[in-house]
Amino acid sequence: MKNKVFIFIVGIVLATTFISGQNPIIKGVFTADPAPLVYKGKVYLYVGHDTATVDAKTYQMPDWLVYSSSDMVNWESHGPCLTVKDFAWASYAANAAHCIERNGKFYWYISIIHRANTDSKGGVAIGVAVSDSPTGPYKDAIGKALITNDMTTDMKHAWDDLDPAVFIDDDGQAYLFWGNGSCKWVKLKENMVELDGPIYTFKPQNFTEAPWVYKRNGVYYLVYAANFPETIEYCTAKSIEGPWTYRGLIQDRSYNSSTTHPGIIDFKGKTYYFYHDGSLPTGGDYRRSVCVESLYYNPDGTIQKIVQTKEGVKAVNEK
Ligand code: FUB
């Protein structure tokens, strides 16, 4: 009898010790570059899909996946909703992307290596797909790239035009931000698929890539991957056109991944911070995993440092 009680207690201790936490939130496949979207009481999470082998030395990213959740804990997979093959002008490498809703249509901006540039120059370009539903079906909205490598010349490397992030201001003006090495931005026309003016380039402190832009209490926030290996840092501004003031670091390096990538939303009264690390078994630089944490602001609007946890976030109730 004593033995049975002992085994029972040891069992309880082991079970509570090894209950797996919520992070990473997607466990069946490797995912990266999270871009969350809140729409009609749900979070839609658009992610890149890492399929590289364990010993790979570069990315293998054939498509983008979509997940949705009503409570931030249970995630439904909608599968690959867009692939490299959906862009006739594209070559390979489904890099970071961002989907945004406007007037009931969903515009999914993606970065990918352009077919025309795969020979000597290479060259990441930005395209846009459109759908009537957040989970597709999506089709290439314009049949060509929206941004090509030759449209920005301040950076000499071929992958400086990646990681699109779109923001629509209160007056309806849409902006596309993107970049590696320098941050670029341009106005978009109301149709969301044409540029509406010149491209501007600037260098936020420590900027590497992965901009994420939003507005809170009249202040514009530009959050981005900084340095390499990457941390996440941010700037704020009174105007979306800048000047941007550097505000510091919000996320340390993520576990077992040289890159990380921010995505921030407000949902049911809380603020959530998505990023990626390499924490799944056999994970690493090219086998990454999307995680989520709570994000908190100080009374002056500055962002508190993100605590990377295994537990992630709790289920959020209806508000
Ligand atoms: O996923 C490929 C690249 O890694 C992204 O474009 C960058 O932001 C980095 O996460």
CSV table of C-alpha atoms and ligand atoms in Angstrom, one decimal:
chain,number,residue,atom,x,y,z
A,1,MET,CA,0.0,0.0,0.0
A,2,LYS,CA,2.8,2.4,1.0
A,3,ASN,CA,4.5,1.7,-2.4
A,4,LYS,CA,1.2,2.5,-4.3
A,5,VAL,CA,0.9,5.9,-2.4
A,6,PHE,CA,4.6,6.6,-3.2
A,7,ILE,CA,4.1,5.8,-6.9
A,8,PHE,CA,0.9,7.9,-7.0
A,9,ILE,CA,2.7,10.9,-5.5
A,10,VAL,CA,5.7,10.6,-7.8
A,11,GLY,CA,3.3,10.3,-10.7
A,12,ILE,CA,1.5,13.5,-9.7
A,13,VAL,CA,4.8,15.4,-9.3
A,14,LEU,CA,6.1,14.2,-12.7
A,15,ALA,CA,2.9,15.0,-14.5
A,16,THR,CA,2.7,18.5,-13.1
A,17,THR,CA,6.4,19.1,-13.8
A,18,PHE,CA,6.2,17.9,-17.4
A,19,ILE,CA,2.9,19.3,-18.5
A,20,SER,CA,3.9,20.9,-21.8
A,21,GLY,CA,3.4,24.6,-22.0
A,22,GLN,CA,1.5,26.4,-24.7
A,23,ASN,CA,4.6,27.8,-26.5
A,24,PRO,CA,5.2,27.2,-29.3
A,25,ILE,CA,1.6,27.5,-30.2
A,26,ILE,CA,2.0,25.5,-33.5
A,27,LYS,CA,3.6,22.2,-32.7
A,28,GLY,CA,3.0,19.9,-35.7
A,29,VAL,CA,5.0,21.9,-38.2
A,30,PHE,CA,7.8,24.5,-38.2
A,31,THR,CA,6.4,28.0,-38.5
A,32,ALA,CA,8.0,31.5,-38.6
A,33,ASP,CA,7.3,35.2,-39.2
A,34,PRO,CA,3.9,35.5,-37.5
A,35,ALA,CA,1.5,38.1,-38.7
A,36,PRO,CA,-1.7,38.2,-36.7
A,37,LEU,CA,-5.0,39.8,-37.9
A,38,VAL,CA,-8.1,40.4,-35.8
A,39,TYR,CA,-11.3,40.0,-37.7
A,40,LYS,CA,-14.9,39.4,-36.5
A,41,GLY,CA,-14.0,38.0,-33.0
A,42,LYS,CA,-11.2,35.8,-34.2
A,43,VAL,CA,-7.4,36.1,-34.5
A,44,TYR,CA,-6.1,34.9,-37.9
A,45,LEU,CA,-2.5,34.0,-37.8
A,46,TYR,CA,-0.5,34.1,-41.0
A,47,VAL,CA,2.9,32.3,-40.8
A,48,GLY,CA,5.7,31.2,-43.0
A,49,HIS,CA,6.4,27.5,-43.2
A,50,ASP,CA,9.9,26.1,-42.5
A,51,THR,CA,10.4,22.7,-44.2
A,52,ALA,CA,14.3,22.6,-44.2
A,53,THR,CA,15.9,19.3,-43.1
A,54,VAL,CA,17.8,19.2,-39.7
A,55,ASP,CA,21.2,19.7,-41.3
A,56,ALA,CA,20.0,22.4,-43.8
A,57,LYS,CA,22.1,25.6,-44.1
A,58,THR,CA,19.3,27.8,-45.6
A,59,TYR,CA,15.6,28.3,-45.6
A,60,GLN,CA,13.1,26.0,-47.3
A,61,MET,CA,9.8,27.8,-47.3
A,62,PRO,CA,7.3,26.6,-49.9
A,63,ASP,CA,4.1,28.2,-48.7
A,64,TRP,CA,2.3,30.2,-46.1
A,65,LEU,CA,0.0,28.7,-43.5
A,66,VAL,CA,-3.1,30.2,-41.7
A,67,TYR,CA,-4.4,29.4,-38.2
A,68,SER,CA,-7.3,30.9,-36.3
A,69,SER,CA,-8.4,31.1,-32.7
A,70,SER,CA,-11.2,32.6,-30.7
A,71,ASP,CA,-9.5,32.3,-27.4
A,72,MET,CA,-5.7,32.6,-28.1
A,73,VAL,CA,-5.2,29.0,-26.9
A,74,ASN,CA,-7.0,26.7,-29.3
A,75,TRP,CA,-5.7,27.2,-32.8
A,76,GLU,CA,-7.5,25.8,-35.9
A,77,SER,CA,-5.3,25.0,-38.9
A,78,HIS,CA,-6.6,26.2,-42.3
A,79,GLY,CA,-3.6,24.7,-44.0
A,80,PRO,CA,-1.4,26.3,-46.7
A,81,CYS,CA,-3.6,29.2,-48.1
A,82,LEU,CA,-0.9,30.6,-50.5
A,83,THR,CA,2.1,29.0,-52.1
A,84,VAL,CA,5.1,30.2,-54.2
A,85,LYS,CA,3.3,28.7,-57.2
A,86,ASP,CA,0.4,31.2,-56.8
A,87,PHE,CA,2.8,33.9,-58.1
A,88,ALA,CA,3.8,33.2,-61.8
A,89,TRP,CA,6.7,35.7,-61.5
A,90,ALA,CA,8.1,34.2,-58.4
A,91,SER,CA,10.9,31.7,-58.0
A,92,TYR,CA,11.2,30.3,-54.5
A,93,ALA,CA,11.4,31.1,-50.7
A,94,ALA,CA,8.1,32.2,-49.2
A,95,ASN,CA,9.6,34.8,-46.8
A,96,ALA,CA,7.7,36.9,-44.3
A,97,ALA,CA,4.2,38.2,-45.2
A,98,HIS,CA,1.4,40.3,-43.7
A,99,CYS,CA,-2.4,40.1,-44.4
A,100,ILE,CA,-4.7,43.0,-43.8
A,101,GLU,CA,-8.5,43.6,-44.3
A,102,ARG,CA,-10.0,46.5,-46.2
A,103,ASN,CA,-13.6,46.9,-47.2
A,104,GLY,CA,-14.3,43.1,-46.8
A,105,LYS,CA,-11.3,42.1,-48.9
A,106,PHE,CA,-8.1,40.5,-47.6
A,107,TYR,CA,-4.8,41.7,-49.0
A,108,TRP,CA,-1.9,39.4,-48.2
A,109,TYR,CA,1.5,41.0,-48.9
A,110,ILE,CA,4.3,38.5,-49.3
A,111,SER,CA,8.0,38.6,-49.9
A,112,ILE,CA,9.6,36.1,-52.3
A,113,ILE,CA,12.6,35.7,-54.6
A,114,HIS,CA,11.7,37.1,-58.1
A,115,ARG,CA,12.1,34.7,-61.0
A,116,ALA,CA,13.7,37.4,-63.2
A,117,ASN,CA,16.5,37.9,-60.7
A,118,THR,CA,17.5,34.4,-59.8
A,119,ASP,CA,20.6,34.4,-62.1
A,120,SER,CA,23.4,36.6,-60.9
A,121,LYS,CA,21.6,39.3,-58.9
A,122,GLY,CA,19.0,37.4,-56.9
A,123,GLY,CA,16.4,39.8,-55.5
A,124,VAL,CA,13.6,39.5,-53.1
A,125,ALA,CA,10.3,41.2,-54.3
A,126,ILE,CA,7.0,41.9,-52.7
A,127,GLY,CA,3.7,40.7,-54.1
A,128,VAL,CA,0.1,40.9,-53.0
A,129,ALA,CA,-2.7,38.3,-53.1
A,130,VAL,CA,-6.4,39.1,-52.6
A,131,SER,CA,-9.3,37.1,-51.3
A,132,ASP,CA,-12.9,37.6,-50.1
A,133,SER,CA,-12.2,35.5,-47.0
A,134,PRO,CA,-9.3,35.6,-44.5
A,135,THR,CA,-8.6,31.9,-45.2
A,136,GLY,CA,-8.8,32.2,-49.0
A,137,PRO,CA,-8.9,31.2,-51.7
A,138,TYR,CA,-6.3,33.8,-52.6
A,139,LYS,CA,-5.0,34.9,-56.0
A,140,ASP,CA,-2.2,37.1,-57.2
A,141,ALA,CA,-3.9,40.5,-57.2
A,142,ILE,CA,-1.9,42.1,-60.0
A,143,GLY,CA,0.0,39.3,-61.7
A,144,LYS,CA,3.4,40.9,-61.0
A,145,ALA,CA,5.5,42.1,-58.1
A,146,LEU,CA,4.4,45.3,-56.4
A,147,ILE,CA,8.0,46.1,-55.2
A,148,THR,CA,11.1,44.8,-57.0
A,149,ASN,CA,14.7,44.8,-56.0
A,150,ASP,CA,15.6,47.6,-58.5
A,151,MET,CA,13.1,50.0,-57.0
A,152,THR,CA,15.3,50.6,-53.9
A,153,THR,CA,19.0,51.1,-54.4
A,154,ASP,CA,20.2,52.3,-51.0
A,155,MET,CA,21.1,48.8,-49.9
A,156,LYS,CA,23.3,46.8,-52.3
A,157,HIS,CA,22.3,43.3,-51.2
A,158,ALA,CA,19.6,41.4,-53.0
A,159,TRP,CA,17.3,40.7,-50.1
A,160,ASP,CA,16.7,44.2,-48.8
A,161,ASP,CA,13.1,44.3,-50.1
A,162,LEU,CA,11.5,41.7,-47.8
A,163,ASP,CA,9.2,41.6,-44.8
A,164,PRO,CA,6.1,43.7,-45.8
A,165,ALA,CA,4.0,45.3,-43.1
A,166,VAL,CA,0.9,47.3,-44.0
A,167,PHE,CA,-0.8,49.9,-41.8
A,168,ILE,CA,-4.0,51.8,-42.6
A,169,ASP,CA,-4.3,55.1,-40.7
A,170,ASP,CA,-7.5,56.6,-39.3
A,171,ASP,CA,-7.9,58.8,-42.3
A,172,GLY,CA,-7.9,55.7,-44.6
A,173,GLN,CA,-4.4,56.2,-46.0
A,174,ALA,CA,-2.6,52.9,-46.3
A,175,TYR,CA,1.2,52.5,-46.0
A,176,LEU,CA,3.5,49.7,-46.9
A,177,PHE,CA,6.6,49.3,-44.8
A,178,TRP,CA,9.3,46.7,-45.5
A,179,GLY,CA,13.1,46.2,-45.6
A,180,ASN,CA,16.3,44.5,-44.6
A,181,GLY,CA,19.3,46.8,-43.7
A,182,SER,CA,17.1,49.8,-44.1
A,183,CYS,CA,13.4,50.4,-43.5
A,184,LYS,CA,11.4,51.6,-46.6
A,185,TRP,CA,7.9,52.9,-46.8
A,186,VAL,CA,5.5,54.0,-49.5
A,187,LYS,CA,1.8,55.1,-49.6
A,188,LEU,CA,-0.7,52.7,-51.2
A,189,LYS,CA,-3.7,53.7,-53.2
A,190,GLU,CA,-7.1,52.9,-51.7
A,191,ASN,CA,-7.2,49.8,-54.0
A,192,MET,CA,-4.3,48.5,-51.9
A,193,VAL,CA,-2.5,47.1,-55.0
A,194,GLU,CA,-0.8,50.3,-56.4
A,195,LEU,CA,1.8,52.6,-55.0
A,196,ASP,CA,0.7,56.1,-54.4
A,197,GLY,CA,4.0,58.2,-54.3
A,198,PRO,CA,7.7,57.8,-53.9
A,199,ILE,CA,9.5,55.2,-51.8
A,200,TYR,CA,11.2,56.6,-48.7
A,201,THR,CA,14.1,55.0,-46.9
A,202,PHE,CA,15.4,55.4,-43.3
A,203,LYS,CA,17.5,53.6,-40.8
A,204,PRO,CA,16.0,53.1,-37.3
A,205,GLN,CA,18.6,52.4,-34.7
A,206,ASN,CA,20.0,48.8,-35.0
A,207,PHE,CA,17.4,48.0,-37.7
A,208,THR,CA,17.8,44.6,-39.4
A,209,GLU,CA,14.3,43.6,-40.8
A,210,ALA,CA,10.8,42.6,-40.0
A,211,PRO,CA,9.0,46.0,-39.3
A,212,TRP,CA,5.6,45.9,-37.7
A,213,VAL,CA,3.6,49.2,-37.6
A,214,TYR,CA,0.6,50.3,-35.5
A,215,LYS,CA,-1.0,53.2,-33.7
A,216,ARG,CA,-2.0,53.5,-30.1
A,217,ASN,CA,-3.4,56.5,-28.3
A,218,GLY,CA,-2.3,58.8,-31.1
A,219,VAL,CA,1.3,57.4,-31.1
A,220,TYR,CA,2.8,55.4,-34.0
A,221,TYR,CA,4.9,52.4,-33.1
A,222,LEU,CA,7.5,50.8,-35.4
A,223,VAL,CA,8.7,47.5,-33.9
A,224,TYR,CA,11.4,45.5,-35.8
A,225,ALA,CA,14.1,42.9,-35.7
A,226,ALA,CA,17.4,44.5,-34.7
A,227,ASN,CA,21.1,43.4,-34.9
A,228,PHE,CA,22.1,39.8,-35.7
A,229,PRO,CA,21.4,37.4,-34.0
A,230,GLU,CA,18.2,39.4,-33.8
A,231,THR,CA,16.5,41.1,-30.8
A,232,ILE,CA,13.3,43.1,-31.1
A,233,GLU,CA,13.5,46.9,-30.6
A,234,TYR,CA,11.2,49.8,-31.4
A,235,CYS,CA,10.7,53.4,-32.2
A,236,THR,CA,7.7,55.7,-31.8
A,237,ALA,CA,6.6,58.8,-33.7
A,238,LYS,CA,4.0,61.5,-33.7
A,239,SER,CA,3.5,61.0,-37.5
A,240,ILE,CA,3.6,57.8,-39.5
A,241,GLU,CA,6.1,59.6,-41.8
A,242,GLY,CA,8.4,60.1,-38.8
A,243,PRO,CA,10.8,61.3,-37.5
A,244,TRP,CA,11.0,58.1,-35.4
A,245,THR,CA,12.5,58.1,-31.9
A,246,TYR,CA,14.3,55.0,-30.8
A,247,ARG,CA,12.8,53.6,-27.6
A,248,GLY,CA,14.9,50.5,-26.9
A,249,LEU,CA,14.8,46.7,-26.7
A,250,ILE,CA,11.6,44.8,-26.0
A,251,GLN,CA,12.6,41.2,-26.8
A,252,ASP,CA,15.9,39.5,-26.1
A,253,ARG,CA,17.2,36.9,-28.6
A,254,SER,CA,14.8,34.0,-29.0
A,255,TYR,CA,15.8,30.5,-27.9
A,256,ASN,CA,17.7,28.6,-30.5
A,257,SER,CA,17.0,30.9,-33.5
A,258,SER,CA,19.2,33.7,-35.0
A,259,THR,CA,16.1,35.4,-36.3
A,260,THR,CA,12.9,36.5,-34.6
A,261,HIS,CA,10.0,38.5,-35.9
A,262,PRO,CA,7.3,40.6,-34.1
A,263,GLY,CA,3.5,40.7,-34.6
A,264,ILE,CA,1.3,42.7,-32.2
A,265,ILE,CA,-2.5,42.8,-31.8
A,266,ASP,CA,-5.1,43.9,-29.4
A,267,PHE,CA,-7.8,41.2,-28.9
A,268,LYS,CA,-10.6,41.0,-26.4
A,269,GLY,CA,-9.1,43.7,-24.1
A,270,LYS,CA,-5.6,42.4,-24.0
A,271,THR,CA,-2.4,43.0,-26.1
A,272,TYR,CA,-0.6,40.0,-27.6
A,273,TYR,CA,2.9,39.7,-28.9
A,274,PHE,CA,3.8,37.0,-31.4
A,275,TYR,CA,7.4,36.0,-32.3
A,276,HIS,CA,9.3,32.9,-33.3
A,277,ASP,CA,12.0,30.9,-31.8
A,278,GLY,CA,13.7,27.5,-32.4
A,279,SER,CA,12.2,25.6,-29.4
A,280,LEU,CA,10.6,22.6,-31.0
A,281,PRO,CA,12.6,19.3,-30.8
A,282,THR,CA,15.1,19.4,-33.8
A,283,GLY,CA,14.3,23.1,-34.2
A,284,GLY,CA,16.8,25.8,-35.2
A,285,ASP,CA,17.5,28.7,-37.5
A,286,TYR,CA,15.6,27.1,-40.4
A,287,ARG,CA,13.1,25.1,-38.3
A,288,ARG,CA,11.4,27.8,-36.3
A,289,SER,CA,8.3,28.0,-34.2
A,290,VAL,CA,5.7,30.7,-33.5
A,291,CYS,CA,5.1,31.7,-29.9
A,292,VAL,CA,2.9,34.2,-28.2
A,293,GLU,CA,3.1,36.3,-25.0
A,294,SER,CA,1.2,39.1,-23.3
A,295,LEU,CA,2.5,42.6,-24.0
A,296,TYR,CA,2.2,45.3,-21.4
A,297,TYR,CA,2.6,49.1,-21.7
A,298,ASN,CA,3.9,51.5,-19.1
A,299,PRO,CA,1.6,54.5,-18.2
A,300,ASP,CA,3.8,56.7,-20.6
A,301,GLY,CA,3.1,54.4,-23.5
A,302,THR,CA,6.5,52.7,-23.6
A,303,ILE,CA,6.5,48.9,-24.0
A,304,GLN,CA,7.6,46.6,-21.2
A,305,LYS,CA,10.2,44.0,-22.0
A,306,ILE,CA,8.6,40.8,-23.3
A,307,VAL,CA,9.1,37.8,-21.0
A,308,GLN,CA,9.6,34.7,-23.2
A,309,THR,CA,7.8,31.8,-21.5
A,310,LYS,CA,6.9,28.1,-22.1
A,311,GLU,CA,3.4,28.8,-20.7
A,312,GLY,CA,2.5,31.4,-23.3
A,313,VAL,CA,-0.9,33.1,-22.6
A,314,LYS,CA,-4.1,32.0,-20.9
A,315,ALA,CA,-7.4,31.5,-22.8
A,316,VAL,CA,-9.2,34.9,-23.2
A,317,ASN,CA,-12.9,35.1,-22.4
A,318,GLU,CA,-15.5,36.9,-24.5
A,319,LYS,CA,-15.7,40.7,-23.8
B,1,FUB,O1,11.6,33.7,-42.8
B,1,FUB,C1,12.6,34.2,-43.6
B,1,FUB,C2,13.2,35.5,-43.0
B,1,FUB,O2,13.7,35.2,-41.7
B,1,FUB,C3,12.2,36.6,-42.8
B,1,FUB,O3,11.9,37.3,-44.0
B,1,FUB,C4,12.9,37.4,-41.8
B,1,FUB,O4,12.1,38.4,-41.1
B,1,FUB,C5,13.5,36.4,-40.9
B,1,FUB,O5,12.5,36.0,-39.9
